[in-house]
CSV table of C-alpha atoms and ligand atoms in Angstrom, one decimal:
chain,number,residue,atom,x,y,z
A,1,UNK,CA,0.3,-44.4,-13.0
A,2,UNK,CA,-3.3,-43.2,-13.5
A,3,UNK,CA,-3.6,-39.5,-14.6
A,4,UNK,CA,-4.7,-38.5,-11.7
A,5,UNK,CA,-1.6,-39.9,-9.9
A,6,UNK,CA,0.7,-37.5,-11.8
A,7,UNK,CA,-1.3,-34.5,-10.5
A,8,UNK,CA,-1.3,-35.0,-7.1
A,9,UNK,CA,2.3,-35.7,-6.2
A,10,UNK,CA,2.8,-38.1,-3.1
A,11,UNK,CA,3.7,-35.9,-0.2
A,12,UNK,CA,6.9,-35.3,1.4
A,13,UNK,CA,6.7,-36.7,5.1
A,14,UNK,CA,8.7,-34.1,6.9
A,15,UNK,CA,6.2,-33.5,9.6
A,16,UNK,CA,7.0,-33.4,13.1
A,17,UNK,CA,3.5,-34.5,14.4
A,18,UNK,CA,2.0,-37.9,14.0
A,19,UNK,CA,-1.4,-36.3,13.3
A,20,UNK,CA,0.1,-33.5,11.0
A,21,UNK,CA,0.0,-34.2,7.1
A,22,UNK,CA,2.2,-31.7,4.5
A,23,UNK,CA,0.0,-32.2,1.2
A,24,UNK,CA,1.8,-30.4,-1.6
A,25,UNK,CA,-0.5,-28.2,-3.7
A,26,UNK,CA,0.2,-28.0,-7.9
A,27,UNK,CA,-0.5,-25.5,-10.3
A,28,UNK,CA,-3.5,-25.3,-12.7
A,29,UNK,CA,-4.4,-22.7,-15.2
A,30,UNK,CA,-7.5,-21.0,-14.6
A,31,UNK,CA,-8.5,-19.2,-17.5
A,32,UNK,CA,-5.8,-18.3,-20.0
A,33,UNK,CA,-3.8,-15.3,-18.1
A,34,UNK,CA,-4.0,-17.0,-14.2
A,35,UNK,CA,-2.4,-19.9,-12.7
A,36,UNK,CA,-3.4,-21.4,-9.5
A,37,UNK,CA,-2.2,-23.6,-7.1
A,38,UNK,CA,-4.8,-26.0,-6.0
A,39,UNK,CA,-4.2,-27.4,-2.7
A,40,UNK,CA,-7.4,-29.3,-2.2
A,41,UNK,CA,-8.9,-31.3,-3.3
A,42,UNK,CA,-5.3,-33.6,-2.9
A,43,UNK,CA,-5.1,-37.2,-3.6
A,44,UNK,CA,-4.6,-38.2,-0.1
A,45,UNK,CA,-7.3,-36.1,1.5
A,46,UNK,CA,-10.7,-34.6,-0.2
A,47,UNK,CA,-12.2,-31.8,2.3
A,48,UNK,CA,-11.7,-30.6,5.7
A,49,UNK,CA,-14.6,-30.4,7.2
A,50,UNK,CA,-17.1,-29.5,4.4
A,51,UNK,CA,-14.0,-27.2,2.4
A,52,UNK,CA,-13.5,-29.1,-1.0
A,53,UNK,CA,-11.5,-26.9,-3.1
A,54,UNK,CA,-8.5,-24.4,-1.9
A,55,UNK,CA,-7.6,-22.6,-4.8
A,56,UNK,CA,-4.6,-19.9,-3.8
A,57,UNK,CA,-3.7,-17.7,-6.5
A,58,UNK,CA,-0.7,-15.1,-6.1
A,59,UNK,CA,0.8,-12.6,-5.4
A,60,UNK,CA,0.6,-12.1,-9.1
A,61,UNK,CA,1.7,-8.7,-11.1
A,62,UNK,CA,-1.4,-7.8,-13.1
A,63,UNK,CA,-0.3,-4.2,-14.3
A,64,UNK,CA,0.9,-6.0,-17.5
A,65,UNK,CA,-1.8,-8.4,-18.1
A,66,UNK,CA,-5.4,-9.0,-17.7
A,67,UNK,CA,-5.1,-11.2,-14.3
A,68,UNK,CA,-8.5,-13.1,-13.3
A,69,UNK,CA,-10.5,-13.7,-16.4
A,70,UNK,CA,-13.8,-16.1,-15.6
A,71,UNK,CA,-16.2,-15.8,-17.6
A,72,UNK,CA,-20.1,-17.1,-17.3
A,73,UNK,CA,-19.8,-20.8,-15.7
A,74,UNK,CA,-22.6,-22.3,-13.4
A,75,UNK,CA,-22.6,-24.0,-10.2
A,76,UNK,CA,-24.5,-26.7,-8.4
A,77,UNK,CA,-24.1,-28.4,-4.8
A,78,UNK,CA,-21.6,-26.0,-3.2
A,79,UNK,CA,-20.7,-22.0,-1.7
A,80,UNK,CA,-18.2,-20.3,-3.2
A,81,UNK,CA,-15.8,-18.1,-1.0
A,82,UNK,CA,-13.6,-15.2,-2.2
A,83,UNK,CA,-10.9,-13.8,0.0
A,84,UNK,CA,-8.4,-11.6,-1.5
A,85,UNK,CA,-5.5,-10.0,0.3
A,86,UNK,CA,-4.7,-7.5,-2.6
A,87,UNK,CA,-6.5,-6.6,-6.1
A,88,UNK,CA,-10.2,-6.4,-6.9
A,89,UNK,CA,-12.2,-8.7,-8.8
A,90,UNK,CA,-15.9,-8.2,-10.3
A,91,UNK,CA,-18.3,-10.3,-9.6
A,92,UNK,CA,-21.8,-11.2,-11.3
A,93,UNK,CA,-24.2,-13.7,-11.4
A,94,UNK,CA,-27.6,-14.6,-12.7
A,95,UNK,CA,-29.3,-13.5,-9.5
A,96,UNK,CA,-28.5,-10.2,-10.6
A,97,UNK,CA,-25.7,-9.1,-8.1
A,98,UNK,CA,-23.2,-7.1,-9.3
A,99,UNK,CA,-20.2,-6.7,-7.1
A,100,UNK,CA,-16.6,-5.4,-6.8
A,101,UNK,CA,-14.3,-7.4,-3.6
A,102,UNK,CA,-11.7,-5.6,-2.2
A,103,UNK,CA,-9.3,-7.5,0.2
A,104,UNK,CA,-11.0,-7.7,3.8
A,105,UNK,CA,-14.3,-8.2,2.1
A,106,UNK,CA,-15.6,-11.8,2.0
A,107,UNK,CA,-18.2,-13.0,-1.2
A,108,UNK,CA,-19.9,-16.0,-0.8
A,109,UNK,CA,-21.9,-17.1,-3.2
A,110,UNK,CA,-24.4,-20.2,-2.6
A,111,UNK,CA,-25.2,-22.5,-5.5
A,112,UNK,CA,-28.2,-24.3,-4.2
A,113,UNK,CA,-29.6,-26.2,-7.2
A,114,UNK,CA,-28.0,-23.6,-9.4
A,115,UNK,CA,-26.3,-20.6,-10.3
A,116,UNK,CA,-24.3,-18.9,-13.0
A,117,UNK,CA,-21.2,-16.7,-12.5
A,118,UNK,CA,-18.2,-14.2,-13.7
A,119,UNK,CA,-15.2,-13.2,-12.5
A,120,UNK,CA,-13.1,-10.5,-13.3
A,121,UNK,CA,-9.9,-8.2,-12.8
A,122,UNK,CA,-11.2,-4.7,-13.8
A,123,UNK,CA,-9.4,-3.3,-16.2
A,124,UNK,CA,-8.9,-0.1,-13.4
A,125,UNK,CA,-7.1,-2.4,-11.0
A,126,UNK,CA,-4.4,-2.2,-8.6
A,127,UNK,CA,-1.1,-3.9,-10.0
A,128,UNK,CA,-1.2,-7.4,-7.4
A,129,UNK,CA,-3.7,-9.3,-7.4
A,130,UNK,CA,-3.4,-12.0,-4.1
A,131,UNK,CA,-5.9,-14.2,-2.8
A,132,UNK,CA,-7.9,-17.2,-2.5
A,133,UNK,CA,-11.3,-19.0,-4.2
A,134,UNK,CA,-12.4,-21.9,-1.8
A,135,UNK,CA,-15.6,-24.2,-2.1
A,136,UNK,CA,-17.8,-25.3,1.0
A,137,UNK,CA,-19.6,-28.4,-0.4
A,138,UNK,CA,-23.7,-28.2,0.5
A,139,UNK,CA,-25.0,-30.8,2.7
A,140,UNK,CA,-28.7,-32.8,1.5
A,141,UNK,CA,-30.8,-30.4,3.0
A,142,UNK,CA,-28.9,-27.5,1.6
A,143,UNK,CA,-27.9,-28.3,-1.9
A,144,UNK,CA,-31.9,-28.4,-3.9
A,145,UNK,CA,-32.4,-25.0,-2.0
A,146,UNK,CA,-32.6,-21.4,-3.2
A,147,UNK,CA,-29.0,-19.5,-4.8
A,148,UNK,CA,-27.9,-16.9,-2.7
A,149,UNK,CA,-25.1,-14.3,-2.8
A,150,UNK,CA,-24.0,-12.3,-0.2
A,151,UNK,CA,-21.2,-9.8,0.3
A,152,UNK,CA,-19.6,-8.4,3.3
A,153,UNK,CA,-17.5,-5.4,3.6
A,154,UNK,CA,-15.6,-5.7,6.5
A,155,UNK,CA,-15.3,-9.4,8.8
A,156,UNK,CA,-15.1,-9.3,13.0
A,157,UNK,CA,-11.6,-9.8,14.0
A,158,UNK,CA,-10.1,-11.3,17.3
A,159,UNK,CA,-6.8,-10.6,18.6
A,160,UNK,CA,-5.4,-13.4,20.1
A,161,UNK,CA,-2.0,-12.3,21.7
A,162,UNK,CA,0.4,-12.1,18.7
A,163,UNK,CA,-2.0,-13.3,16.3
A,164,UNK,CA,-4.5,-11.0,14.2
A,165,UNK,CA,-7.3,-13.4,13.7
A,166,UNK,CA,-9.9,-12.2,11.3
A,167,UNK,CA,-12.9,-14.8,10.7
A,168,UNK,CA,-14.4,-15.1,7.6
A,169,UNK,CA,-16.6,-18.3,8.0
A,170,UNK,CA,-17.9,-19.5,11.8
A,171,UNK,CA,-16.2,-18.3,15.0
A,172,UNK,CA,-12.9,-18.0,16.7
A,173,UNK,CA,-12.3,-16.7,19.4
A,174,UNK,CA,-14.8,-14.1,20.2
A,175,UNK,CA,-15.2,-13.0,16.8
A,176,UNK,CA,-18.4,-14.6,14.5
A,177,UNK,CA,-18.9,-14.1,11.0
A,178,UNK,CA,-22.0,-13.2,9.8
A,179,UNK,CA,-21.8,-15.4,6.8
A,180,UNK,CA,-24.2,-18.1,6.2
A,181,UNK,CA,-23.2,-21.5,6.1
A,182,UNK,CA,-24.8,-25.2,6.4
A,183,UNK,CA,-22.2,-27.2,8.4
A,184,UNK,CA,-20.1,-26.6,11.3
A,185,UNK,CA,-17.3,-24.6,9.7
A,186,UNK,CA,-14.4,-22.2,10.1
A,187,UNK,CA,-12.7,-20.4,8.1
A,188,UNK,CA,-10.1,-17.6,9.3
A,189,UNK,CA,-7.3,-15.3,8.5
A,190,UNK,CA,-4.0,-15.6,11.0
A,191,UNK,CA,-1.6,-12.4,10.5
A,192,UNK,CA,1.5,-12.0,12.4
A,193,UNK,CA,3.2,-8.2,11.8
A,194,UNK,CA,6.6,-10.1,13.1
A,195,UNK,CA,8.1,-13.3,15.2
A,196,UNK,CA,6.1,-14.5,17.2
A,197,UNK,CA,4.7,-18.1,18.9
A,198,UNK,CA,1.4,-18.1,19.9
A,199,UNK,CA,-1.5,-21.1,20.7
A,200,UNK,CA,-4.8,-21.1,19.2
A,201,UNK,CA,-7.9,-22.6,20.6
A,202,UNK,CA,-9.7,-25.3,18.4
A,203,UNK,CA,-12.6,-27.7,18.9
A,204,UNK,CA,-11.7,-30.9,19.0
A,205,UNK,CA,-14.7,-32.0,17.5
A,206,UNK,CA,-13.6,-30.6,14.2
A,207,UNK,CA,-10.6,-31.9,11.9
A,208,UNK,CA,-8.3,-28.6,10.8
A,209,UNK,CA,-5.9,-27.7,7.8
A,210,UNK,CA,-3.7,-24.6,7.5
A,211,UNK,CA,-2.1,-22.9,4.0
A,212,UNK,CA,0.6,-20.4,4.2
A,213,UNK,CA,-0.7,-17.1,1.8
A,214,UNK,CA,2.8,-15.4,2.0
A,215,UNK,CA,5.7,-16.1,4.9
A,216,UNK,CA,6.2,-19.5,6.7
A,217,UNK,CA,5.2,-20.2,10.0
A,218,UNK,CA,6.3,-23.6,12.0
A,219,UNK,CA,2.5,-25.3,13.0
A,220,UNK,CA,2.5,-27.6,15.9
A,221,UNK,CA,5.9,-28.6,15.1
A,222,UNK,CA,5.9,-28.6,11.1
A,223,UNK,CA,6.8,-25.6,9.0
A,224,UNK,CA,4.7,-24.7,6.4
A,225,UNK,CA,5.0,-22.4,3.5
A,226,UNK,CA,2.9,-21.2,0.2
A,227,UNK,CA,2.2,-24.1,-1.7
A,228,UNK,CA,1.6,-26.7,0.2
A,229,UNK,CA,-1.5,-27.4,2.7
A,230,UNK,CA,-0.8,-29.0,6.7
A,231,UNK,CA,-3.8,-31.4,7.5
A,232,UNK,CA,-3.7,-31.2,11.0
A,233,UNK,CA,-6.8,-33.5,11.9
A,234,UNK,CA,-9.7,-33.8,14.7
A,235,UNK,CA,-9.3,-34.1,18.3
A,236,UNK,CA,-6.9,-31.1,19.0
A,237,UNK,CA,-8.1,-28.3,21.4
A,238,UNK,CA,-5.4,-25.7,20.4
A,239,UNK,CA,-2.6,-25.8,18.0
A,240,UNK,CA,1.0,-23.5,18.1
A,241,UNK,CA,2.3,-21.5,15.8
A,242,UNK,CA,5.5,-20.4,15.2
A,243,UNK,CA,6.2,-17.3,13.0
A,244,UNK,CA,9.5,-16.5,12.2
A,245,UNK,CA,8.6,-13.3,11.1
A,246,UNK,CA,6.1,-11.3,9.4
A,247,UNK,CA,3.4,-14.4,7.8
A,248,UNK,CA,-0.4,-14.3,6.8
A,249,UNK,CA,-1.7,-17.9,7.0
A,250,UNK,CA,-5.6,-19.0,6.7
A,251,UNK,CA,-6.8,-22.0,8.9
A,252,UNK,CA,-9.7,-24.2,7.6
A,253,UNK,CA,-11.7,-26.6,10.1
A,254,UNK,CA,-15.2,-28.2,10.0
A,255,UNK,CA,-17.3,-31.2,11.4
A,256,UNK,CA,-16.0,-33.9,9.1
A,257,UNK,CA,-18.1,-34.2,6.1
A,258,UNK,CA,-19.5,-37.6,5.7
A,259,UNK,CA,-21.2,-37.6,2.9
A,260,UNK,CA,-19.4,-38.6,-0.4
A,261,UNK,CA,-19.2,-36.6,-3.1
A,262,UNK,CA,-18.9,-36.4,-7.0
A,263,UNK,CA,-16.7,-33.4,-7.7
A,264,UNK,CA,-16.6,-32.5,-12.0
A,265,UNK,CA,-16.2,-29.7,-13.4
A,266,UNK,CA,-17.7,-26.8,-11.7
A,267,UNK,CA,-20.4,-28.9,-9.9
A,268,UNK,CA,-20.4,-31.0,-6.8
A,269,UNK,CA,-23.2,-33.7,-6.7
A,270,UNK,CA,-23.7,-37.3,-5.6
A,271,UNK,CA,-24.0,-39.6,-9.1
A,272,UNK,CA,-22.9,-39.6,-12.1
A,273,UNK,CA,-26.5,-38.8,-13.6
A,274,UNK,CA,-26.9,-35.8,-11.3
A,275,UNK,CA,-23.4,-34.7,-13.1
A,276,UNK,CA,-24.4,-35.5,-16.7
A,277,UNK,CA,-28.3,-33.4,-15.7
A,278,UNK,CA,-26.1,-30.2,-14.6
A,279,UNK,CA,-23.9,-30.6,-17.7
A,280,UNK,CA,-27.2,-30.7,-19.8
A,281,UNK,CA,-28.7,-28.1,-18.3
A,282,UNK,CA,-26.1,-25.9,-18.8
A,283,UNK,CA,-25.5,-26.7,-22.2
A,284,UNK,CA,-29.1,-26.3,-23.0
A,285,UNK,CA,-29.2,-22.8,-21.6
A,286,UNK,CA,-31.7,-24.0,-18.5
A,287,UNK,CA,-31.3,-24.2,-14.6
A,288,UNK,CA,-28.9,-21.6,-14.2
A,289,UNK,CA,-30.2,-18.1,-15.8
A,290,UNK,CA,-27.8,-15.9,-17.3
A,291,UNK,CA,-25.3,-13.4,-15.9
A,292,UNK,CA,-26.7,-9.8,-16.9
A,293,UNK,CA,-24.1,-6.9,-17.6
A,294,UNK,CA,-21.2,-9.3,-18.6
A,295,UNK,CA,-20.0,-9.3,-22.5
A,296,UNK,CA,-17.9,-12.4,-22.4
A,297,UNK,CA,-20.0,-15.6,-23.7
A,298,UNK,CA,-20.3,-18.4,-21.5
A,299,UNK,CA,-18.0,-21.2,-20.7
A,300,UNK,CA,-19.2,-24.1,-22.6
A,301,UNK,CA,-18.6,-27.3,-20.2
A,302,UNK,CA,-16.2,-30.0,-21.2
A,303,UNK,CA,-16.9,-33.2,-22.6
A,304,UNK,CA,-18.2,-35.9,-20.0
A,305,UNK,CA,-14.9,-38.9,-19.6
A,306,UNK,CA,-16.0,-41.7,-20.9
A,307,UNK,CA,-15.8,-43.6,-17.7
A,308,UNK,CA,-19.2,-43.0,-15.4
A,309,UNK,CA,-18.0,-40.6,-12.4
A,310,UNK,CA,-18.2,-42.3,-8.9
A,311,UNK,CA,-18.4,-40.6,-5.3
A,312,UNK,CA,-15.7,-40.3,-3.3
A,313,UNK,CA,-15.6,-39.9,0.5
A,314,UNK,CA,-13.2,-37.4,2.4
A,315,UNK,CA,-9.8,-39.9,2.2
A,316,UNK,CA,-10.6,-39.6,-1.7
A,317,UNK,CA,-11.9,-43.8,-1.4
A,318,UNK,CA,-14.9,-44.6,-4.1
A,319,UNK,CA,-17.6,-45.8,-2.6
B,401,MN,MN1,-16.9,-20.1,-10.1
C-alpha cells in the first residue's frame, strides 16, 4: 500500500444512485492548533469542475486556544476561497490587503503567477470558529496573470422554496456572485431552518459534489453528513434534497476541468520543473513579495520527494 493509499481510505458504497459517489474526507493538521478534514482532493476523484481542494474545518472551540494559525506561505496556479459560518480570521498578503472575514463574507484570493499569504484567528475572536478554505485551480490563460484579492461583505441569496441558497461563486437560481472567476463554476451555500425536501436546478453541462458543514441531509437518494464529500456527476438538471431537520450544506459544480494538474505543496502547476521554480523562488525570497503587517516568519517549504512529481487528471490517473 503506497502512502498515499493509507490517506485516502477506499469509500464506503452505500449510495443509492448509480451516478452518486460518498468519498470519505480525513483529517490533516494545518498548522499546530487546527485540524482539518480534507475532502478533496480524494484518491478516487481530483476536482469538481475546476475545485481542487475542500478543506472543512469545524465547528471548533477557539476560546481556549489560538485556532487558525497560517503564517506567510505563497501560492501559484490557483484562487483561494474562504467561507466561514462562525469566527473571524485575518487575512494579508503581499499585495498589501489587509482584511478581517466574518461569516457571510466571501475572500478570494487569485494566485496568478504568484502571491504570498497569512491567516489568522485574532486574538479578540468569537469562541467557534466554523468554516471552509477551498482552491479553484487557474486555467492556461489565467494562471501567468496578475494576483488579485478581493473581498465581499455580503453574497446575493436565492430562496428556492425550503432552501436558503446563498451563492458565493457563479449563479443559482437568480442570484450571481460578483466574484471573479476563470471557468464555469459554482459554488453555493444550501441552509434549511428545519425538515424539509426540496429540488434544485443544475446544468447538466456541469459535474456537481455536495459536503454537509453541520446536519445531514439525504441527496438524490444518499445521505450525507460532515466528513465525507457526495460526487454527484454531469448530466443531471436538478438534484433533491432531503433535510431531516435543521442542515447547512455547500454544493460545488463546474465544467469539468481537463487539464491535468501537478498539485504540491501550496502550488498547483503542470511539471515537475514548474514545481521545483516556485519552490525556488520562494525559498530565495523572489516571485511572491512579502506580507506587510504580519510578525510571524514565513513558512519555509518542505523538501522536494525524491521522486519527480507527475500530472494528474481529474480521476487522479498520471498522465
Ligand atoms: Mn493559503
Amino acid at each position: 500500500m503506497s502512502s498515499e493509499q493509507a490517506l485516502y481510505p477506499a469509500a464506503r458504497a452505500e449510495v443509492a444512485d448509480p451516478d452518486s459517489v460518498l468519498l470519505p474526507g480525513h483529517d490533516v493538521p494545518l498548522g499546530r492548533f487546527t485540524t482539518v478534514r480534507r475532502l478533496l482532493p480524494h484518491r478516487q476523484r481530483r476536482m469538481i469542475g475546476a475545485w481542487c481542494f475542500v478543506d472543512h474545518f469545524g465547528p471548533d472551540d477557539v476560546s481556549q486556544q489560538p485556532g487558525m494559525q497560517v503564517p506567510p506561505h505563497p501560492h501559484t496556479g490557483l484562487q483561494t476561497v474562504t467561507w466561514l459560518v462562525e469566527g473571524v480570521i485575518e487575512h494579508r498578503d503581499s499585495l498589501g490587503s489587509h482584511q478581517f472575514i466574518a461569516p457571510g463574507q466571501l475572500n478570494l484570493m487569485t494566485s496568478g503567477h504568484g502571491i504570498a499569504h497569512s491567516e489568522f484567528t485574532p486574538s479578540d475572536r468569537p469562541p467557534a470558529m466554523h468554516g471552509l478554505q477551498l482552491w479553484v485551480a487557474l486555467p492556461t490563460q489565467a494562471r501567468q496573470g496578475p494576483a488579485r484579492f478581493e473581498h465581499h461583505a455580503s453574497m446575493p441569496v436565492w430562496q428556492c422554496g425550503d432552501a436558503r441558497v446563498t451563492v458565493i461563486v457563479g449563479e443559482v437560481g437568480d442570484a450571481r456572485s460578483p466574484a471573479q472567476v476563470h471557468t464555469p463554476l459554482v459554488g453555493a451555500e444550501v441552509v434549511f431552518e428545519g425538515a424539509a425536501a426540496q429540488s434544485l436546478p443544475l446544468n447538466p453541462t456541469f459535474e456537481y459534489g455536495m459536503v454537509a458543514m453541520s446536519g445531514s441531509a439525504t441527496i438524490a437518494g444518499t445521505e450525507l453528513k460532515p466528513g465525507s464529500l457526495l460526487y454527484l456527476g454531469a448530466g443531471r438538471d436538478e438534484v433533491t434534497v432531503d433535510a431531516a431537520d435543521e442542515a447547512r450544506l455547500f454544493l460545488l459544480g463546474g465544467e469539468p476541468f481537463d487539464e491535468p494538474l501537478v498539485m504540491w505543496w501550496n502550488f498547483v502547476g503542470r511539471s515537475h520543473e514548474e514545481i521545483v521554480r516556485a519552490r525556488e523562488d520562494w525559498m530565495a525570497g523572489q516571485r511572491f513579495g512579502t506580507v506587510a503587517g504580519c510578525a510571524a516568519p514565513p513558512l519555509p517549504a518542505p523538501e522536494m520527494p525524491t521522486v519527480r512529481l507527475k500530472a494528474r487528471d481529474r480521476f487522479g490517473t498520471f498522465t
